[in-house]
Amino acid sequence: MLLEQWLAVVLGERVGPLAPASADASFRRYWRFYDQGRSLIAVDAPPEHEDSARFTRLARAFRTAGLNAPEVLAEDHARGFLVVSDLGSRTYLDMLTAVQAAARDSDQRSAQASAMAASQDDRLYGDAITALIKLQRGLPTDELPVYDAAFLRRELDLFRQWLLAELLQLDLSETEAEDLERLFALLIDNALEQPVVAVHRDFHSRNLMLTDADNPGILDLQDAVAGPLSYDLASLLKDCYIAWPRERVLAWVEVYAEQAQAAGLLSAADRPQLVRWFDLMGAQRHLKAAGIFARLAVRDGKRGYLADLPRTLDYLQALGPLYPVLEPLATLIRQRVVPCLSAR
C-alpha cells in the first residue's frame, strides 16, 4: 500500500496497522494509526479529485484563527497524502442523538432529567456558536473563493437536476418551473444582501467533533469560501442530520446574534433581518443538499444518503406557512416530491 510506504518514510519507521477512521461523501479516505503512542490520522485524497494543498493552507489558517482544526504534520500534495492530528471519534451527531434520546426518556422520568439533557445540547451548541464567531472574525476572506450568484445558482440547480429529474424523473408544469425560478432568484438575492464572512460550508454535526479541550474540533474545512453571514449558522442549526423544535433553534439564533453583534459582525440595523436571512439561507442549503443526496445515490451508488432526504425536505415544507413566497415550493414538495419519493 503506497500510503503505508510513504508513512514509513516520513515518520522514519514502519507504522502500526491502519484502521479506517471515517467515511464521507468525497473521494477522501481516512485511516487511524498510532505513532509512539500518539493517535494520528492518515489521509488519502486522490489528487485528481481532491486538493490537498488547499486543505493544508486552510487547516493552518483555521488554527491561526484559534480554531480546533486538524494540525497537518506531514504532507505530499502530489500524491494526496497527509498526516494530521486526530480529533477523536465522537461527533456532535453522536452526542446530540444521545441527548435527544435521553430527553425523550426523561419525559417519562422527571423534569430535572429533561432539564439536564437540554443543558447538554445548549452547551454543545454554545461551543459551536463561539467557534463560528471565531471563524467569522479570524479567517481572512481575501484569498477565499467568493460565494457569488453563479455559485449559488449552480448549487440550487442540483435540486432540479438530480432530485427532480434524475432520481424522481419528475417533470414540472410550466407554473411549477416558473415558481421555482422566482424562488431561486429570491434565495440568491437573500444570500448576496448579507455581510460577507468566511464560510466553512459544512458546519454541521457530522463535521464537529466533541473534544475535551477547545471544543469543538472542526473537520472537512477544505471548501471554505467568502459568503453570507448566516450560511454556517443555518448549516449548524438547520442540520440535515438532526432536527430541533423551532423554539430551540430560534433561541440559539439569538445566542449567535448577541455574540455576532458584540463582535462587530452584525450591525444593530441588520439584526432584525437575521432570522429571515437564516431561514431563507437554510432553504437554499436544503435545496442544494437534497440535490447532492440524490446525486450521491444515483451517480455514486451511495444510497444511504437517501435516508436524510425526508428530514431535509421537512425543513423546506415547514417554511411555507412562515413565508408565503415559499408556499409554492412547500406545496410542490408535499404534493409531488414526497409521494414520488415514498413510492420508490
Short mmCIF file of C-alpha atoms in Angstrom, two decimals:
data_model
loop_
_atom_site.label_atom_id
_atom_site.label_comp_id
_atom_site.label_asym_id
_atom_site.label_seq_id
_atom_site.Cartn_x
_atom_site.Cartn_y
_atom_site.Cartn_z
CA MET A 1 0.00 0.00 0.00
CA LEU A 2 1.58 3.26 -1.17
CA LEU A 3 0.23 5.22 1.76
CA GLU A 4 1.86 2.87 4.28
CA GLN A 5 5.18 3.07 2.42
CA TRP A 6 5.02 6.87 2.46
CA LEU A 7 4.19 6.92 6.17
CA ALA A 8 7.22 4.74 6.91
CA VAL A 9 9.44 7.21 5.05
CA VAL A 10 8.09 10.43 6.57
CA LEU A 11 7.85 9.06 10.09
CA GLY A 12 11.16 7.22 9.95
CA GLU A 13 9.73 3.86 10.93
CA ARG A 14 7.06 1.37 9.97
CA VAL A 15 3.75 2.45 11.45
CA GLY A 16 1.27 0.21 13.17
CA PRO A 17 -1.82 -1.15 11.44
CA LEU A 18 -4.09 1.36 9.73
CA ALA A 19 -7.73 1.26 10.80
CA PRO A 20 -10.49 3.02 8.83
CA ALA A 21 -11.28 6.23 10.71
CA SER A 22 -14.32 7.59 8.91
CA ALA A 23 -16.05 7.91 5.57
CA ASP A 24 -17.58 10.91 3.85
CA ALA A 25 -19.25 11.88 0.60
CA SER A 26 -15.95 12.71 -1.14
CA PHE A 27 -13.12 10.64 -2.59
CA ARG A 28 -11.02 11.07 0.56
CA ARG A 29 -10.23 8.13 2.83
CA TYR A 30 -9.08 8.40 6.42
CA TRP A 31 -7.04 5.93 8.46
CA ARG A 32 -6.23 5.99 12.16
CA PHE A 33 -2.85 4.73 13.36
CA TYR A 34 -0.52 5.11 16.31
CA ASP A 35 2.96 6.58 16.27
CA GLN A 36 4.91 6.46 19.52
CA GLY A 37 1.67 6.16 21.45
CA ARG A 38 0.00 9.11 19.72
CA SER A 39 -3.13 8.61 17.67
CA LEU A 40 -2.86 10.18 14.20
CA ILE A 41 -4.90 10.26 11.01
CA ALA A 42 -3.53 9.39 7.58
CA VAL A 43 -5.43 10.97 4.70
CA ASP A 44 -5.52 9.52 1.19
CA ALA A 45 -7.02 12.18 -1.08
CA PRO A 46 -6.53 11.33 -4.79
CA PRO A 47 -5.07 14.48 -6.37
CA GLU A 48 -7.19 14.10 -9.49
CA HIS A 49 -10.25 14.64 -7.29
CA GLU A 50 -9.08 16.47 -4.15
CA ASP A 51 -6.86 19.50 -3.46
CA SER A 52 -4.64 18.58 -0.50
CA ALA A 53 -2.64 21.79 -0.76
CA ARG A 54 -5.81 23.82 -0.25
CA PHE A 55 -6.78 21.69 2.74
CA THR A 56 -3.34 22.25 4.25
CA ARG A 57 -3.50 26.03 3.78
CA LEU A 58 -6.97 26.26 5.24
CA ALA A 59 -6.25 23.95 8.18
CA ARG A 60 -3.35 26.19 9.15
CA ALA A 61 -5.47 29.32 8.68
CA PHE A 62 -8.22 27.87 10.88
CA ARG A 63 -5.69 27.08 13.60
CA THR A 64 -4.21 30.57 13.35
CA ALA A 65 -7.73 31.91 13.91
CA GLY A 66 -7.85 29.99 17.19
CA LEU A 67 -10.00 27.10 15.98
CA ASN A 68 -9.50 23.44 16.81
CA ALA A 69 -8.80 22.20 13.30
CA PRO A 70 -6.52 19.27 12.38
CA GLU A 71 -2.82 20.03 12.56
CA VAL A 72 -1.06 18.98 9.35
CA LEU A 73 2.08 17.11 10.43
CA ALA A 74 3.26 15.71 7.09
CA GLU A 75 2.17 16.32 3.51
CA ASP A 76 2.71 15.09 -0.03
CA HIS A 77 0.31 17.06 -2.17
CA ALA A 78 1.42 15.43 -5.42
CA ARG A 79 0.19 12.06 -4.16
CA GLY A 80 -2.59 13.42 -1.98
CA PHE A 81 -1.15 12.04 1.27
CA LEU A 82 -1.36 13.81 4.62
CA VAL A 83 -0.76 13.05 8.27
CA VAL A 84 -2.94 15.13 10.57
CA SER A 85 -3.70 15.23 14.27
CA ASP A 86 -6.57 13.07 15.49
CA LEU A 87 -9.58 14.99 16.80
CA GLY A 88 -11.20 11.80 18.04
CA SER A 89 -14.21 9.76 17.01
CA ARG A 90 -17.04 11.43 18.96
CA THR A 91 -19.07 13.52 16.55
CA TYR A 92 -21.59 16.12 17.61
CA LEU A 93 -24.20 13.99 15.85
CA ASP A 94 -23.45 11.01 18.08
CA MET A 95 -23.69 13.10 21.23
CA LEU A 96 -26.75 15.12 20.18
CA THR A 97 -28.62 12.00 19.12
CA ALA A 98 -27.92 10.55 22.56
CA VAL A 99 -29.10 13.80 24.16
CA GLN A 100 -32.36 13.69 22.20
CA ALA A 101 -32.91 10.07 23.23
CA ALA A 102 -32.25 10.97 26.87
CA ALA A 103 -34.69 13.86 26.63
CA ARG A 104 -37.40 11.55 25.27
CA ASP A 105 -36.76 9.07 28.07
CA SER A 106 -36.72 11.85 30.66
CA ASP A 107 -40.26 12.85 29.68
CA GLN A 108 -41.29 9.70 31.46
CA ARG A 109 -38.97 10.21 34.44
CA SER A 110 -38.51 13.74 35.74
CA ALA A 111 -38.37 17.39 34.79
CA GLN A 112 -34.89 17.54 36.32
CA ALA A 113 -33.55 14.90 33.93
CA SER A 114 -35.15 16.72 31.00
CA ALA A 115 -33.50 19.97 32.05
CA MET A 116 -30.12 18.25 32.29
CA ALA A 117 -30.48 16.92 28.74
CA ALA A 118 -31.41 20.39 27.49
CA SER A 119 -28.41 21.94 29.22
CA GLN A 120 -26.13 19.46 27.45
CA ASP A 121 -27.24 20.47 23.97
CA ASP A 122 -27.19 24.14 24.98
CA ARG A 123 -23.55 23.68 25.96
CA LEU A 124 -22.66 21.89 22.73
CA TYR A 125 -24.35 24.47 20.53
CA GLY A 126 -22.94 27.26 22.65
CA ASP A 127 -19.42 25.95 22.00
CA ALA A 128 -20.14 25.62 18.28
CA ILE A 129 -21.52 29.17 18.07
CA THR A 130 -18.45 30.54 19.86
CA ALA A 131 -16.25 28.69 17.36
CA LEU A 132 -18.31 30.07 14.48
CA ILE A 133 -17.78 33.62 15.72
CA LYS A 134 -14.02 32.92 15.86
CA LEU A 135 -14.14 31.64 12.29
CA GLN A 136 -16.06 34.64 11.00
CA ARG A 137 -13.85 37.13 12.84
CA GLY A 138 -10.49 35.45 12.43
CA LEU A 139 -10.30 33.84 9.00
CA PRO A 140 -9.34 36.34 6.26
CA THR A 141 -11.63 36.25 3.24
CA ASP A 142 -9.36 37.89 0.68
CA GLU A 143 -7.95 34.60 -0.66
CA LEU A 144 -11.17 32.58 -0.42
CA PRO A 145 -13.39 31.87 -3.43
CA VAL A 146 -16.43 34.13 -3.46
CA TYR A 147 -19.88 32.63 -2.92
CA ASP A 148 -21.36 34.66 -5.77
CA ALA A 149 -24.64 34.46 -7.67
CA ALA A 150 -23.32 31.94 -10.19
CA PHE A 151 -22.02 29.70 -7.40
CA LEU A 152 -25.35 29.84 -5.55
CA ARG A 153 -27.27 29.15 -8.75
CA ARG A 154 -25.18 26.06 -9.55
CA GLU A 155 -26.00 24.71 -6.12
CA LEU A 156 -29.72 25.39 -6.48
CA ASP A 157 -29.78 23.69 -9.87
CA LEU A 158 -28.72 20.45 -8.16
CA PHE A 159 -32.24 20.18 -6.73
CA ARG A 160 -33.91 20.27 -10.12
CA GLN A 161 -31.29 18.23 -11.97
CA TRP A 162 -30.53 15.46 -9.51
CA LEU A 163 -33.55 15.17 -7.22
CA LEU A 164 -36.42 16.04 -9.54
CA ALA A 165 -35.07 14.86 -12.90
CA GLU A 166 -32.52 12.11 -12.22
CA LEU A 167 -33.77 10.46 -9.03
CA LEU A 168 -37.53 11.02 -9.22
CA GLN A 169 -37.87 11.57 -13.01
CA LEU A 170 -40.37 14.28 -12.21
CA ASP A 171 -41.44 16.77 -14.88
CA LEU A 172 -42.54 20.20 -13.68
CA SER A 173 -45.50 22.05 -15.08
CA GLU A 174 -44.86 25.47 -16.59
CA THR A 175 -46.26 27.12 -13.46
CA GLU A 176 -44.13 24.98 -11.14
CA ALA A 177 -41.00 25.74 -13.16
CA GLU A 178 -41.72 29.49 -13.07
CA ASP A 179 -42.36 29.38 -9.33
CA LEU A 180 -39.05 27.59 -8.81
CA GLU A 181 -37.19 30.16 -10.91
CA ARG A 182 -38.66 33.03 -8.89
CA LEU A 183 -37.74 31.28 -5.67
CA PHE A 184 -34.16 30.67 -6.81
CA ALA A 185 -33.77 34.37 -7.63
CA LEU A 186 -35.15 35.32 -4.21
CA LEU A 187 -32.80 32.95 -2.38
CA ILE A 188 -29.79 34.24 -4.29
CA ASP A 189 -30.72 37.85 -3.50
CA ASN A 190 -31.16 36.93 0.17
CA ALA A 191 -27.66 35.46 0.28
CA LEU A 192 -25.99 38.36 -1.51
CA GLU A 193 -27.54 41.09 0.66
CA GLN A 194 -25.86 39.74 3.81
CA PRO A 195 -22.49 40.75 5.30
CA VAL A 196 -19.64 38.67 3.82
CA VAL A 197 -17.59 36.47 6.15
CA ALA A 198 -15.55 33.29 5.98
CA VAL A 199 -17.90 30.33 5.46
CA HIS A 200 -16.97 26.73 6.28
CA ARG A 201 -19.88 25.44 4.10
CA ASP A 202 -20.42 22.19 6.05
CA PHE A 203 -20.53 23.40 9.63
CA HIS A 204 -22.80 20.64 10.93
CA SER A 205 -22.96 17.78 13.41
CA ARG A 206 -21.02 15.25 11.33
CA ASN A 207 -18.06 17.61 10.94
CA LEU A 208 -17.94 18.88 14.52
CA MET A 209 -16.08 16.65 16.95
CA LEU A 210 -16.63 16.58 20.69
CA THR A 211 -13.23 17.28 22.26
CA ASP A 212 -12.10 17.61 25.86
CA ALA A 213 -10.32 20.90 25.16
CA ASP A 214 -11.16 23.65 22.67
CA ASN A 215 -14.49 22.05 21.81
CA PRO A 216 -15.48 21.52 19.05
CA GLY A 217 -12.94 20.02 16.70
CA ILE A 218 -13.68 21.10 13.13
CA LEU A 219 -13.30 18.77 10.13
CA ASP A 220 -13.96 18.95 6.38
CA LEU A 221 -12.85 22.56 6.05
CA GLN A 222 -11.33 22.47 2.58
CA ASP A 223 -14.33 24.03 0.83
CA ALA A 224 -14.33 27.32 2.77
CA VAL A 225 -15.48 30.41 0.86
CA ALA A 226 -16.27 34.08 1.43
CA GLY A 227 -20.03 34.24 1.70
CA PRO A 228 -23.22 35.07 3.61
CA LEU A 229 -23.15 35.66 7.35
CA SER A 230 -25.99 33.24 8.09
CA TYR A 231 -24.79 30.31 5.98
CA ASP A 232 -22.85 28.36 8.60
CA LEU A 233 -25.44 29.21 11.24
CA ALA A 234 -28.08 27.58 9.03
CA SER A 235 -25.78 24.59 8.48
CA LEU A 236 -25.44 24.19 12.23
CA LEU A 237 -29.00 24.80 13.42
CA LYS A 238 -30.93 23.50 10.38
CA ASP A 239 -28.79 20.37 10.22
CA CYS A 240 -29.70 17.78 7.58
CA TYR A 241 -28.80 15.02 10.06
CA ILE A 242 -30.65 16.11 13.20
CA ALA A 243 -33.57 18.48 13.82
CA TRP A 244 -34.79 20.51 16.79
CA PRO A 245 -38.05 22.32 17.64
CA ARG A 246 -38.15 25.79 16.13
CA GLU A 247 -38.28 27.49 19.53
CA ARG A 248 -34.97 25.87 20.47
CA VAL A 249 -33.44 26.84 17.14
CA LEU A 250 -34.52 30.46 17.47
CA ALA A 251 -33.11 30.60 21.00
CA TRP A 252 -29.73 29.52 19.62
CA VAL A 253 -30.02 32.04 16.79
CA GLU A 254 -30.43 34.70 19.47
CA VAL A 255 -27.28 33.43 21.25
CA TYR A 256 -25.43 33.83 17.95
CA ALA A 257 -26.94 37.28 17.33
CA GLU A 258 -25.72 38.57 20.69
CA GLN A 259 -22.17 37.37 20.06
CA ALA A 260 -22.12 38.44 16.41
CA GLN A 261 -23.26 41.96 17.26
CA ALA A 262 -20.71 42.21 20.08
CA ALA A 263 -18.00 41.04 17.66
CA GLY A 264 -18.93 43.64 15.05
CA LEU A 265 -20.14 41.03 12.56
CA LEU A 266 -23.81 42.01 12.74
CA SER A 267 -24.97 45.61 12.97
CA ALA A 268 -27.87 46.73 15.13
CA ALA A 269 -29.63 47.82 11.94
CA ASP A 270 -29.27 44.36 10.37
CA ARG A 271 -30.14 42.34 13.45
CA PRO A 272 -33.93 42.35 12.81
CA GLN A 273 -33.20 40.73 9.42
CA LEU A 274 -31.17 37.85 10.84
CA VAL A 275 -33.97 35.30 11.27
CA ARG A 276 -35.23 35.90 7.72
CA TRP A 277 -31.69 35.67 6.35
CA PHE A 278 -31.20 32.48 8.33
CA ASP A 279 -34.46 30.85 7.23
CA LEU A 280 -34.03 31.64 3.54
CA MET A 281 -30.35 30.70 3.65
CA GLY A 282 -31.44 27.40 5.14
CA ALA A 283 -33.83 26.93 2.23
CA GLN A 284 -31.01 27.46 -0.27
CA ARG A 285 -28.84 24.99 1.59
CA HIS A 286 -31.57 22.36 1.86
CA LEU A 287 -32.38 22.58 -1.85
CA LYS A 288 -28.69 22.07 -2.56
CA ALA A 289 -28.39 19.24 -0.03
CA ALA A 290 -31.43 17.43 -1.42
CA GLY A 291 -29.81 17.55 -4.86
CA ILE A 292 -26.49 16.33 -3.50
CA PHE A 293 -28.09 13.43 -1.63
CA ALA A 294 -29.85 12.42 -4.85
CA ARG A 295 -26.61 12.72 -6.85
CA LEU A 296 -24.72 10.59 -4.34
CA ALA A 297 -27.40 7.92 -4.68
CA VAL A 298 -27.79 8.00 -8.47
CA ARG A 299 -24.26 8.73 -9.67
CA ASP A 300 -22.10 7.31 -6.90
CA GLY A 301 -24.25 4.45 -5.62
CA LYS A 302 -24.24 5.87 -2.07
CA ARG A 303 -27.91 5.25 -1.40
CA GLY A 304 -27.55 5.61 2.36
CA TYR A 305 -27.83 9.38 1.91
CA LEU A 306 -31.44 8.98 0.79
CA ALA A 307 -32.32 8.35 4.44
CA ASP A 308 -31.55 12.01 5.13
CA LEU A 309 -33.82 13.34 2.37
CA PRO A 310 -37.11 13.33 4.35
CA ARG A 311 -35.66 15.49 7.12
CA THR A 312 -34.12 17.85 4.57
CA LEU A 313 -37.44 18.20 2.75
CA ASP A 314 -39.29 18.67 6.04
CA TYR A 315 -37.27 21.83 6.67
CA LEU A 316 -38.43 23.23 3.33
CA GLN A 317 -42.07 22.33 3.92
CA ALA A 318 -42.03 23.93 7.37
CA LEU A 319 -41.14 27.33 5.89
CA GLY A 320 -44.26 27.53 3.72
CA PRO A 321 -46.59 28.80 6.48
CA LEU A 322 -43.93 31.26 7.69
CA TYR A 323 -43.05 32.80 4.32
CA PRO A 324 -45.84 32.95 1.70
CA VAL A 325 -43.23 33.25 -1.04
CA LEU A 326 -42.05 29.74 -0.13
CA GLU A 327 -45.52 28.17 -0.12
CA PRO A 328 -45.35 27.07 -3.80
CA LEU A 329 -42.15 25.15 -3.01
CA ALA A 330 -43.70 23.62 0.11
CA THR A 331 -46.72 22.58 -1.96
CA LEU A 332 -44.52 21.06 -4.69
CA ILE A 333 -42.64 19.02 -2.11
CA ARG A 334 -45.77 17.96 -0.21
CA GLN A 335 -47.93 17.09 -3.23
CA ARG A 336 -45.40 15.75 -5.73
CA VAL A 337 -41.90 15.16 -4.35
CA VAL A 338 -42.73 13.32 -1.13
CA PRO A 339 -45.30 10.95 -2.70
CA CYS A 340 -42.90 10.18 -5.55
CA LEU A 341 -40.06 9.57 -3.10
CA SER A 342 -42.25 7.33 -0.93
CA ALA A 343 -43.24 5.26 -3.97
CA ARG A 344 -39.64 4.38 -4.81
#
